[in-house]
Short mmCIF file of N, CA, C and O in Angstrom, two decimals:
data_model
loop_
_atom_site.label_atom_id
_atom_site.label_comp_id
_atom_site.label_asym_id
_atom_site.label_seq_id
_atom_site.Cartn_x
_atom_site.Cartn_y
_atom_site.Cartn_z
N MET X 1 -9.85 -45.81 28.79
CA MET X 1 -10.40 -45.84 27.45
C MET X 1 -10.88 -44.45 27.03
O MET X 1 -10.62 -44.03 25.92
N LYS X 2 -11.58 -43.73 27.94
CA LYS X 2 -12.08 -42.40 27.63
C LYS X 2 -10.92 -41.44 27.39
O LYS X 2 -10.98 -40.60 26.49
N LEU X 3 -9.85 -41.55 28.17
CA LEU X 3 -8.68 -40.68 28.02
C LEU X 3 -8.02 -40.91 26.65
O LEU X 3 -7.64 -39.96 25.98
N ARG X 4 -7.93 -42.16 26.23
CA ARG X 4 -7.33 -42.46 24.94
C ARG X 4 -8.18 -41.90 23.80
O ARG X 4 -7.67 -41.37 22.82
N ARG X 5 -9.51 -41.98 23.92
CA ARG X 5 -10.41 -41.44 22.90
C ARG X 5 -10.27 -39.92 22.83
O ARG X 5 -10.22 -39.35 21.75
N ASN X 6 -10.17 -39.25 23.99
CA ASN X 6 -10.01 -37.79 24.01
C ASN X 6 -8.67 -37.38 23.40
O ASN X 6 -8.59 -36.40 22.67
N ALA X 7 -7.62 -38.13 23.69
CA ALA X 7 -6.30 -37.83 23.11
C ALA X 7 -6.35 -38.01 21.59
O ALA X 7 -5.77 -37.19 20.85
N SER X 8 -7.01 -39.02 21.12
CA SER X 8 -7.14 -39.23 19.67
C SER X 8 -7.92 -38.10 19.02
O SER X 8 -7.58 -37.64 17.93
N LEU X 9 -8.96 -37.63 19.71
CA LEU X 9 -9.77 -36.53 19.19
C LEU X 9 -8.94 -35.25 19.11
O LEU X 9 -8.99 -34.52 18.11
N VAL X 10 -8.13 -34.99 20.13
CA VAL X 10 -7.27 -33.80 20.13
C VAL X 10 -6.25 -33.89 19.00
O VAL X 10 -6.03 -32.92 18.26
N LEU X 11 -5.62 -35.04 18.82
CA LEU X 11 -4.65 -35.21 17.74
C LEU X 11 -5.30 -35.03 16.37
O LEU X 11 -4.71 -34.41 15.48
N ALA X 12 -6.49 -35.57 16.21
CA ALA X 12 -7.19 -35.42 14.93
C ALA X 12 -7.52 -33.96 14.68
O ALA X 12 -7.37 -33.46 13.55
N THR X 13 -7.94 -33.23 15.70
CA THR X 13 -8.26 -31.80 15.56
C THR X 13 -7.01 -31.01 15.18
O THR X 13 -7.05 -30.15 14.29
N VAL X 14 -5.89 -31.29 15.83
CA VAL X 14 -4.63 -30.61 15.51
C VAL X 14 -4.21 -30.92 14.08
O VAL X 14 -3.78 -30.03 13.34
N ALA X 15 -4.33 -32.16 13.65
CA ALA X 15 -3.95 -32.54 12.30
C ALA X 15 -4.80 -31.81 11.26
O ALA X 15 -4.28 -31.31 10.25
N ILE X 16 -6.09 -31.70 11.50
CA ILE X 16 -6.98 -30.98 10.58
C ILE X 16 -6.60 -29.50 10.54
O ILE X 16 -6.54 -28.89 9.47
N ALA X 17 -6.34 -28.92 11.70
CA ALA X 17 -5.95 -27.50 11.75
C ALA X 17 -4.66 -27.26 10.96
O ALA X 17 -4.55 -26.28 10.23
N LEU X 18 -3.70 -28.16 11.09
CA LEU X 18 -2.44 -28.02 10.34
C LEU X 18 -2.67 -28.13 8.84
O LEU X 18 -2.09 -27.37 8.06
N LEU X 19 -3.50 -29.07 8.43
CA LEU X 19 -3.80 -29.22 7.01
C LEU X 19 -4.48 -27.98 6.45
O LEU X 19 -4.16 -27.52 5.35
N LEU X 20 -5.42 -27.41 7.21
CA LEU X 20 -6.10 -26.20 6.76
C LEU X 20 -5.11 -25.04 6.67
O LEU X 20 -5.15 -24.24 5.73
N ALA X 21 -4.22 -24.92 7.64
CA ALA X 21 -3.24 -23.83 7.63
C ALA X 21 -2.30 -23.97 6.44
O ALA X 21 -1.96 -22.98 5.78
N LEU X 22 -1.88 -25.17 6.13
CA LEU X 22 -0.97 -25.37 5.02
C LEU X 22 -1.63 -25.18 3.67
O LEU X 22 -0.96 -24.87 2.69
N SER X 23 -2.94 -25.32 3.60
CA SER X 23 -3.63 -25.14 2.33
C SER X 23 -4.21 -23.75 2.19
O SER X 23 -4.84 -23.44 1.18
N SER X 24 -4.00 -22.87 3.16
CA SER X 24 -4.54 -21.51 3.08
C SER X 24 -3.75 -20.69 2.07
O SER X 24 -2.61 -21.00 1.75
N PRO X 25 -4.35 -19.58 1.55
CA PRO X 25 -3.64 -18.75 0.59
C PRO X 25 -2.34 -18.20 1.15
O PRO X 25 -1.37 -18.04 0.42
N ALA X 26 -2.28 -17.89 2.43
CA ALA X 26 -1.05 -17.34 3.01
C ALA X 26 0.08 -18.35 2.89
O ALA X 26 1.21 -18.01 2.59
N ALA X 27 -0.23 -19.61 3.11
CA ALA X 27 0.80 -20.63 3.02
C ALA X 27 1.14 -20.95 1.57
O ALA X 27 2.20 -21.44 1.27
N ALA X 28 0.22 -20.65 0.66
CA ALA X 28 0.44 -20.97 -0.75
C ALA X 28 1.22 -19.88 -1.49
O ALA X 28 1.31 -19.90 -2.69
N GLY X 29 1.72 -18.88 -0.76
CA GLY X 29 2.55 -17.87 -1.40
C GLY X 29 1.84 -16.55 -1.65
O GLY X 29 2.17 -15.85 -2.59
N SER X 30 0.84 -16.20 -0.85
CA SER X 30 0.21 -14.90 -1.01
C SER X 30 1.23 -13.82 -0.65
O SER X 30 2.18 -14.08 0.07
N PRO X 31 1.04 -12.61 -1.19
CA PRO X 31 2.06 -11.59 -0.99
C PRO X 31 2.23 -11.19 0.46
O PRO X 31 1.29 -11.18 1.23
N ASP X 32 3.44 -10.85 0.80
CA ASP X 32 3.77 -10.34 2.13
C ASP X 32 3.63 -8.83 2.08
O ASP X 32 4.48 -8.15 1.52
N LEU X 33 2.53 -8.33 2.61
CA LEU X 33 2.27 -6.90 2.55
C LEU X 33 2.74 -6.19 3.81
O LEU X 33 2.22 -5.16 4.18
N THR X 34 3.74 -6.74 4.47
CA THR X 34 4.30 -6.09 5.64
C THR X 34 5.60 -5.39 5.30
O THR X 34 6.23 -4.80 6.16
N GLY X 35 6.01 -5.44 4.04
CA GLY X 35 7.26 -4.83 3.61
C GLY X 35 7.17 -3.33 3.43
O GLY X 35 6.14 -2.71 3.64
N ARG X 36 8.28 -2.76 3.00
CA ARG X 36 8.40 -1.31 2.82
C ARG X 36 7.90 -0.83 1.47
O ARG X 36 7.89 0.36 1.21
N ASN X 37 7.49 -1.74 0.59
CA ASN X 37 7.00 -1.30 -0.72
C ASN X 37 5.92 -2.24 -1.24
O ASN X 37 5.76 -3.35 -0.77
N PHE X 38 5.18 -1.74 -2.24
CA PHE X 38 4.12 -2.52 -2.87
C PHE X 38 3.77 -1.84 -4.19
O PHE X 38 4.20 -0.72 -4.46
N GLN X 39 2.99 -2.53 -5.00
CA GLN X 39 2.46 -1.93 -6.23
C GLN X 39 0.99 -2.28 -6.38
O GLN X 39 0.51 -3.24 -5.77
N THR X 40 0.28 -1.50 -7.18
CA THR X 40 -1.13 -1.75 -7.42
C THR X 40 -1.29 -2.88 -8.44
O THR X 40 -0.34 -3.21 -9.15
N PRO X 41 -2.48 -3.47 -8.53
CA PRO X 41 -2.68 -4.58 -9.47
C PRO X 41 -2.38 -4.22 -10.92
O PRO X 41 -1.96 -5.08 -11.70
N SER X 42 -2.58 -2.96 -11.30
CA SER X 42 -2.28 -2.53 -12.67
C SER X 42 -0.79 -2.37 -12.90
O SER X 42 -0.36 -2.19 -14.05
N HIS X 43 0.01 -2.42 -11.83
CA HIS X 43 1.46 -2.20 -11.87
C HIS X 43 1.80 -0.77 -12.28
O HIS X 43 2.94 -0.48 -12.62
N ASN X 44 0.82 0.12 -12.25
CA ASN X 44 1.03 1.51 -12.64
C ASN X 44 1.53 2.37 -11.48
O ASN X 44 2.22 3.36 -11.71
N ILE X 45 1.20 2.00 -10.26
CA ILE X 45 1.62 2.77 -9.08
C ILE X 45 2.47 1.89 -8.20
O ILE X 45 2.09 0.76 -7.87
N VAL X 46 3.63 2.39 -7.81
CA VAL X 46 4.54 1.69 -6.91
C VAL X 46 4.85 2.62 -5.75
O VAL X 46 5.17 3.79 -5.97
N CYS X 47 4.75 2.11 -4.53
CA CYS X 47 5.02 2.91 -3.33
C CYS X 47 6.16 2.29 -2.54
O CYS X 47 6.31 1.07 -2.49
N ASN X 48 6.92 3.17 -1.89
CA ASN X 48 8.07 2.74 -1.11
C ASN X 48 8.27 3.73 0.04
O ASN X 48 8.12 4.94 -0.15
N ILE X 49 8.64 3.22 1.19
CA ILE X 49 8.98 4.10 2.31
C ILE X 49 10.40 4.58 2.10
O ILE X 49 11.32 3.78 1.91
N GLU X 50 10.56 5.90 2.13
CA GLU X 50 11.88 6.52 2.00
C GLU X 50 12.05 7.49 3.16
O GLU X 50 11.53 8.61 3.11
N GLY X 51 12.74 7.04 4.19
CA GLY X 51 12.94 7.89 5.37
C GLY X 51 11.63 8.20 6.06
O GLY X 51 10.90 7.29 6.47
N HIS X 52 11.29 9.49 6.14
CA HIS X 52 10.06 9.93 6.81
C HIS X 52 8.90 10.11 5.84
O HIS X 52 7.91 10.74 6.18
N TYR X 53 9.04 9.57 4.63
CA TYR X 53 8.02 9.74 3.60
C TYR X 53 7.57 8.41 3.02
O TYR X 53 8.35 7.48 2.90
N LEU X 54 6.30 8.37 2.62
CA LEU X 54 5.80 7.31 1.76
C LEU X 54 5.81 7.91 0.36
O LEU X 54 5.16 8.92 0.09
N ARG X 55 6.59 7.32 -0.52
CA ARG X 55 6.71 7.82 -1.89
C ARG X 55 5.95 6.88 -2.82
O ARG X 55 6.22 5.68 -2.87
N CYS X 56 4.98 7.44 -3.55
CA CYS X 56 4.20 6.67 -4.51
C CYS X 56 4.39 7.27 -5.89
O CYS X 56 4.00 8.41 -6.14
N ASP X 57 5.03 6.51 -6.78
CA ASP X 57 5.28 6.95 -8.15
C ASP X 57 4.29 6.28 -9.08
O ASP X 57 3.90 5.14 -8.88
N ILE X 58 3.91 7.02 -10.12
CA ILE X 58 2.95 6.50 -11.09
C ILE X 58 3.62 6.43 -12.46
O ILE X 58 4.10 7.44 -12.97
N ARG X 59 3.68 5.26 -13.01
CA ARG X 59 4.40 5.03 -14.27
C ARG X 59 3.80 5.81 -15.43
O ARG X 59 4.51 6.21 -16.34
N SER X 60 2.49 6.02 -15.42
CA SER X 60 1.85 6.75 -16.52
C SER X 60 2.04 8.26 -16.39
O SER X 60 1.63 9.00 -17.27
N GLY X 61 2.67 8.70 -15.33
CA GLY X 61 2.94 10.13 -15.14
C GLY X 61 1.85 10.81 -14.34
O GLY X 61 0.68 10.44 -14.41
N LEU X 62 2.25 11.80 -13.59
CA LEU X 62 1.31 12.54 -12.75
C LEU X 62 0.50 13.50 -13.61
O LEU X 62 1.06 14.38 -14.27
N LYS X 63 -0.80 13.33 -13.64
CA LYS X 63 -1.68 14.23 -14.39
C LYS X 63 -1.95 15.46 -13.51
O LYS X 63 -1.81 15.42 -12.30
N LEU X 64 -2.38 16.51 -14.15
CA LEU X 64 -2.65 17.77 -13.44
C LEU X 64 -1.41 18.22 -12.69
O LEU X 64 -1.35 18.24 -11.47
N HIS X 65 -0.39 18.56 -13.44
CA HIS X 65 0.88 18.99 -12.84
C HIS X 65 0.68 20.22 -11.97
O HIS X 65 -0.11 21.09 -12.30
N PRO X 66 1.42 20.28 -10.87
CA PRO X 66 1.38 21.50 -10.05
C PRO X 66 1.88 22.68 -10.88
O PRO X 66 2.65 22.52 -11.82
N HIS X 67 1.45 23.86 -10.54
CA HIS X 67 1.83 25.06 -11.29
C HIS X 67 3.15 25.62 -10.76
O HIS X 67 3.21 26.74 -10.26
N ARG X 68 4.18 24.80 -10.82
CA ARG X 68 5.51 25.27 -10.46
C ARG X 68 6.53 24.51 -11.30
O ARG X 68 6.23 23.46 -11.87
N HIS X 69 7.73 25.05 -11.33
CA HIS X 69 8.79 24.48 -12.16
C HIS X 69 9.26 23.13 -11.60
O HIS X 69 9.36 22.95 -10.39
N CYS X 70 9.56 22.21 -12.49
CA CYS X 70 10.12 20.91 -12.12
C CYS X 70 11.27 20.62 -13.06
O CYS X 70 11.06 20.53 -14.27
N SER X 71 12.46 20.48 -12.51
CA SER X 71 13.63 20.22 -13.37
C SER X 71 13.73 18.75 -13.76
O SER X 71 14.53 18.40 -14.64
N GLY X 72 12.95 17.90 -13.16
CA GLY X 72 12.90 16.48 -13.51
C GLY X 72 11.55 16.15 -14.11
O GLY X 72 11.10 16.81 -15.04
N ASP X 73 10.89 15.16 -13.54
CA ASP X 73 9.53 14.78 -13.95
C ASP X 73 8.64 14.75 -12.73
O ASP X 73 9.07 14.44 -11.62
N TRP X 74 7.35 15.04 -12.95
CA TRP X 74 6.37 14.88 -11.88
C TRP X 74 6.05 13.39 -11.80
O TRP X 74 5.28 12.87 -12.59
N VAL X 75 6.70 12.69 -10.87
CA VAL X 75 6.64 11.23 -10.85
C VAL X 75 5.56 10.66 -9.94
O VAL X 75 5.21 9.49 -10.04
N GLY X 76 5.03 11.45 -9.02
CA GLY X 76 4.02 10.92 -8.11
C GLY X 76 3.84 11.82 -6.91
O GLY X 76 3.98 13.05 -7.00
N LEU X 77 3.57 11.20 -5.76
CA LEU X 77 3.28 11.94 -4.53
C LEU X 77 4.16 11.47 -3.38
O LEU X 77 4.56 10.31 -3.32
N LEU X 78 4.41 12.40 -2.47
CA LEU X 78 5.11 12.11 -1.21
C LEU X 78 4.16 12.41 -0.07
O LEU X 78 3.56 13.48 -0.03
N LEU X 79 4.02 11.47 0.87
CA LEU X 79 3.20 11.68 2.06
C LEU X 79 4.10 11.52 3.27
O LEU X 79 4.61 10.43 3.54
N PRO X 80 4.34 12.64 4.01
CA PRO X 80 5.17 12.52 5.21
C PRO X 80 4.44 11.76 6.31
O PRO X 80 3.24 11.50 6.21
N ARG X 81 5.17 11.42 7.36
CA ARG X 81 4.53 10.73 8.50
C ARG X 81 3.40 11.56 9.08
O ARG X 81 2.42 11.01 9.57
N ALA X 82 3.57 12.86 9.05
CA ALA X 82 2.53 13.77 9.55
C ALA X 82 2.59 15.02 8.69
O ALA X 82 3.57 15.76 8.74
N GLY X 83 1.60 15.24 7.88
CA GLY X 83 1.57 16.42 7.04
C GLY X 83 0.96 16.14 5.68
O GLY X 83 0.70 15.00 5.32
N LYS X 84 0.75 17.22 4.94
CA LYS X 84 0.08 17.16 3.65
C LYS X 84 0.94 16.49 2.58
O LYS X 84 2.14 16.74 2.49
N ALA X 85 0.31 15.66 1.76
CA ALA X 85 1.00 15.06 0.62
C ALA X 85 1.34 16.17 -0.37
O ALA X 85 0.67 17.19 -0.45
N ARG X 86 2.42 15.92 -1.12
CA ARG X 86 2.80 16.90 -2.14
C ARG X 86 3.27 16.16 -3.38
O ARG X 86 3.72 15.01 -3.31
N ALA X 87 3.13 16.85 -4.51
CA ALA X 87 3.62 16.29 -5.76
C ALA X 87 5.13 16.17 -5.68
O ALA X 87 5.80 17.00 -5.08
N ASN X 88 5.67 15.13 -6.29
CA ASN X 88 7.10 14.85 -6.22
C ASN X 88 7.74 15.05 -7.59
O ASN X 88 7.42 14.35 -8.54
N CYS X 89 8.67 16.00 -7.64
CA CYS X 89 9.48 16.24 -8.83
C CYS X 89 10.80 15.52 -8.61
O CYS X 89 11.50 15.79 -7.64
N ALA X 90 11.12 14.56 -9.48
CA ALA X 90 12.34 13.78 -9.28
C ALA X 90 12.93 13.35 -10.61
O ALA X 90 12.24 13.34 -11.64
N GLY X 91 14.18 12.99 -10.56
CA GLY X 91 14.86 12.46 -11.73
C GLY X 91 14.99 10.95 -11.68
O GLY X 91 15.60 10.34 -12.56
N ASP X 92 14.42 10.33 -10.65
CA ASP X 92 14.45 8.88 -10.51
C ASP X 92 13.04 8.39 -10.22
O ASP X 92 12.09 9.17 -10.23
N THR X 93 12.91 7.11 -9.98
CA THR X 93 11.60 6.54 -9.66
C THR X 93 11.77 5.34 -8.74
O THR X 93 12.81 4.69 -8.75
N VAL X 94 10.72 5.08 -7.94
CA VAL X 94 10.70 3.84 -7.14
C VAL X 94 9.95 2.75 -7.91
O VAL X 94 9.83 1.63 -7.45
N ALA X 95 9.44 3.12 -9.10
CA ALA X 95 8.68 2.18 -9.91
C ALA X 95 9.61 1.30 -10.72
O ALA X 95 9.63 1.32 -11.95
N ASN X 96 10.43 0.53 -10.02
CA ASN X 96 11.29 -0.45 -10.67
C ASN X 96 11.27 -1.72 -9.84
O ASN X 96 10.76 -1.74 -8.73
N GLY X 97 11.78 -2.77 -10.37
CA GLY X 97 11.69 -4.05 -9.67
C GLY X 97 10.28 -4.60 -9.78
O GLY X 97 9.48 -4.16 -10.60
N ASP X 98 9.97 -5.53 -8.93
CA ASP X 98 8.66 -6.17 -8.95
C ASP X 98 8.17 -6.39 -7.52
O ASP X 98 8.12 -7.53 -7.04
N PRO X 99 7.79 -5.30 -6.83
CA PRO X 99 7.31 -5.46 -5.45
C PRO X 99 5.98 -6.23 -5.40
O PRO X 99 5.30 -6.38 -6.42
N GLN X 100 5.62 -6.68 -4.23
CA GLN X 100 4.38 -7.41 -4.03
C GLN X 100 3.18 -6.55 -4.45
O GLN X 100 3.21 -5.33 -4.35
N VAL X 101 2.12 -7.20 -4.92
CA VAL X 101 0.92 -6.51 -5.40
C VAL X 101 -0.08 -6.37 -4.27
O VAL X 101 -0.40 -7.33 -3.59
N LEU X 102 -0.56 -5.15 -4.10
CA LEU X 102 -1.66 -4.86 -3.19
C LEU X 102 -2.94 -5.00 -4.00
O LEU X 102 -3.26 -4.14 -4.82
N GLN X 103 -3.67 -6.10 -3.82
CA GLN X 103 -4.86 -6.38 -4.61
C GLN X 103 -5.97 -5.37 -4.30
O GLN X 103 -6.01 -4.78 -3.23
N TYR X 104 -6.88 -5.18 -5.25
CA TYR X 104 -8.01 -4.28 -5.04
C TYR X 104 -8.80 -4.70 -3.80
O TYR X 104 -9.11 -5.87 -3.63
N GLY X 105 -9.05 -3.73 -2.93
CA GLY X 105 -9.77 -3.98 -1.69
C GLY X 105 -8.88 -4.34 -0.52
O GLY X 105 -9.32 -4.31 0.62
N ASP X 106 -7.62 -4.67 -0.79
CA ASP X 106 -6.69 -5.00 0.28
C ASP X 106 -6.03 -3.74 0.82
O ASP X 106 -5.94 -2.72 0.13
N THR X 107 -5.55 -3.83 2.05
CA THR X 107 -4.87 -2.69 2.66
C THR X 107 -3.42 -3.04 2.97
O THR X 107 -3.07 -4.20 3.16
N TRP X 108 -2.61 -2.00 3.01
CA TRP X 108 -1.20 -2.10 3.38
C TRP X 108 -1.00 -1.11 4.51
O TRP X 108 -1.44 0.04 4.42
N GLU X 109 -0.39 -1.55 5.59
CA GLU X 109 -0.09 -0.67 6.72
C GLU X 109 1.36 -0.86 7.12
O GLU X 109 1.83 -1.98 7.25
N GLN X 110 2.03 0.24 7.30
CA GLN X 110 3.43 0.19 7.73
C GLN X 110 3.73 1.52 8.42
O GLN X 110 3.55 2.58 7.82
N GLY X 111 4.15 1.44 9.66
CA GLY X 111 4.49 2.66 10.39
C GLY X 111 3.31 3.61 10.47
O GLY X 111 2.23 3.25 10.90
N ALA X 112 3.52 4.82 9.97
CA ALA X 112 2.50 5.87 10.05
C ALA X 112 1.49 5.81 8.91
O ALA X 112 0.54 6.60 8.90
N TRP X 113 1.66 4.92 7.94
CA TRP X 113 0.85 4.96 6.73
C TRP X 113 -0.09 3.78 6.59
O TRP X 113 0.18 2.68 7.05
N HIS X 114 -1.18 4.06 5.89
CA HIS X 114 -2.23 3.07 5.63
C HIS X 114 -2.72 3.33 4.20
O HIS X 114 -3.11 4.45 3.88
N CYS X 115 -2.69 2.32 3.33
CA CYS X 115 -3.14 2.47 1.94
C CYS X 115 -4.12 1.37 1.59
O CYS X 115 -4.04 0.26 2.11
N ILE X 116 -5.03 1.70 0.67
CA ILE X 116 -5.96 0.72 0.13
C ILE X 116 -6.02 0.90 -1.39
O ILE X 116 -6.05 2.03 -1.88
N ALA X 117 -5.97 -0.21 -2.11
CA ALA X 117 -6.07 -0.17 -3.57
C ALA X 117 -7.52 -0.36 -3.96
O ALA X 117 -8.19 -1.28 -3.49
N LYS X 118 -8.01 0.53 -4.80
CA LYS X 118 -9.36 0.42 -5.35
C LYS X 118 -9.25 0.53 -6.86
O LYS X 118 -8.25 1.03 -7.38
N THR X 119 -10.28 0.13 -7.57
CA THR X 119 -10.24 0.24 -9.03
C THR X 119 -10.19 1.70 -9.46
O THR X 119 -9.72 2.00 -10.55
N SER X 120 -10.64 2.61 -8.61
CA SER X 120 -10.62 4.03 -8.93
C SER X 120 -9.29 4.70 -8.61
O SER X 120 -9.08 5.87 -8.93
N GLY X 121 -8.38 3.99 -7.95
CA GLY X 121 -7.07 4.55 -7.63
C GLY X 121 -6.55 4.04 -6.31
O GLY X 121 -7.16 3.21 -5.64
N LEU X 122 -5.39 4.56 -5.94
CA LEU X 122 -4.77 4.21 -4.66
C LEU X 122 -5.08 5.30 -3.66
O LEU X 122 -4.90 6.49 -3.95
N TYR X 123 -5.55 4.91 -2.48
CA TYR X 123 -5.89 5.84 -1.41
C TYR X 123 -4.96 5.58 -0.23
O TYR X 123 -4.89 4.44 0.24
N CYS X 124 -4.25 6.61 0.22
CA CYS X 124 -3.34 6.47 1.35
C CYS X 124 -3.59 7.58 2.35
O CYS X 124 -4.08 8.66 2.00
N ARG X 125 -3.23 7.31 3.60
CA ARG X 125 -3.34 8.32 4.65
C ARG X 125 -2.25 8.10 5.68
O ARG X 125 -1.65 7.03 5.75
N ASP X 126 -2.01 9.17 6.44
CA ASP X 126 -1.09 9.05 7.58
C ASP X 126 -1.91 9.05 8.86
O ASP X 126 -3.13 9.23 8.82
N ARG X 127 -1.26 8.85 9.98
CA ARG X 127 -1.98 8.81 11.26
C ARG X 127 -2.58 10.15 11.64
O ARG X 127 -3.50 10.23 12.43
N GLY X 128 -2.03 11.23 11.09
CA GLY X 128 -2.49 12.57 11.43
C GLY X 128 -3.75 13.01 10.72
O GLY X 128 -4.29 14.07 11.00
N GLY X 129 -4.23 12.23 9.77
CA GLY X 129 -5.47 12.57 9.08
C GLY X 129 -5.29 13.12 7.67
O GLY X 129 -6.26 13.49 7.02
N TRP X 130 -4.05 13.18 7.18
CA TRP X 130 -3.82 13.62 5.80
C TRP X 130 -3.99 12.43 4.85
O TRP X 130 -3.50 11.35 5.12
N HIS X 131 -4.69 12.65 3.75
CA HIS X 131 -5.01 11.61 2.78
C HIS X 131 -4.58 12.03 1.38
O HIS X 131 -4.48 13.23 1.10
N PHE X 132 -4.41 11.05 0.51
CA PHE X 132 -4.32 11.35 -0.93
C PHE X 132 -4.92 10.22 -1.72
O PHE X 132 -5.03 9.09 -1.26
N LYS X 133 -5.34 10.58 -2.93
CA LYS X 133 -5.78 9.61 -3.93
C LYS X 133 -4.89 9.82 -5.14
O LYS X 133 -4.66 10.96 -5.56
N LEU X 134 -4.38 8.73 -5.70
CA LEU X 134 -3.54 8.79 -6.89
C LEU X 134 -4.09 7.80 -7.90
O LEU X 134 -4.31 6.63 -7.57
N SER X 135 -4.33 8.28 -9.12
CA SER X 135 -4.81 7.40 -10.18
C SER X 135 -4.26 7.86 -11.52
O SER X 135 -3.66 8.92 -11.63
N ARG X 136 -4.52 7.07 -12.53
CA ARG X 136 -4.07 7.40 -13.89
C ARG X 136 -4.67 8.73 -14.35
O ARG X 136 -4.06 9.48 -15.09
N ASP X 137 -5.89 9.02 -13.90
CA ASP X 137 -6.61 10.21 -14.37
C ASP X 137 -6.34 11.48 -13.56
O ASP X 137 -6.42 12.58 -14.09
N ASP X 138 -6.09 11.33 -12.26
CA ASP X 138 -5.93 12.53 -11.43
C ASP X 138 -5.31 12.18 -10.08
O ASP X 138 -5.02 11.03 -9.80
N TRP X 139 -5.13 13.21 -9.28
CA TRP X 139 -4.68 13.04 -7.90
C TRP X 139 -5.29 14.17 -7.08
O TRP X 139 -5.63 15.23 -7.60
N ARG X 140 -5.45 13.90 -5.79
CA ARG X 140 -5.94 14.92 -4.88
C ARG X 140 -5.51 14.59 -3.48
O ARG X 140 -5.09 13.47 -3.19
N ARG X 141 -5.61 15.57 -2.61
CA ARG X 141 -5.23 15.37 -1.21
C ARG X 141 -6.23 16.13 -0.34
O ARG X 141 -6.83 17.12 -0.77
N TRP X 142 -6.42 15.64 0.89
CA TRP X 142 -7.35 16.26 1.80
C TRP X 142 -7.00 15.88 3.23
O TRP X 142 -6.18 15.00 3.47
N TYR X 143 -7.67 16.56 4.16
CA TYR X 143 -7.45 16.34 5.59
C TYR X 143 -8.77 15.96 6.24
O TYR X 143 -9.79 16.59 6.00
N THR X 144 -8.76 14.91 7.03
CA THR X 144 -9.91 14.50 7.82
C THR X 144 -9.43 14.24 9.24
O THR X 144 -8.64 13.32 9.45
N PRO X 145 -9.86 15.09 10.18
CA PRO X 145 -9.38 14.90 11.57
C PRO X 145 -9.85 13.59 12.19
O PRO X 145 -10.76 12.97 11.78
#
């Protein structure tokens, strides 16, 4: 009798766990942030891994253009796996399609890169300590060992 009661208790616990798992946000279609690209909640910044770089393009355009010639447009920033981010002059953009949204406060990690979306902008870094911030108003980069 005691064994049957324990088996019933285990089955009930498993059933409750399954119901909770199926009703969780992940099961309800929350974004898969393990992919090679994402966009910010404003849909203004879209990032994609391209070879050895994390490329983040900003639809509103890169403010504070670098003081050098660009035959295309200043579309955003490139962050290598190890090294300083740089402004990206390109004739194309990764800001197309509809990649998953990285909600404010959430993080995205893939390979050498780690990004977090904040209301003040997108903050990304590589494993080597190079960081950048990209927003509608400005961009900057820095190193923290």
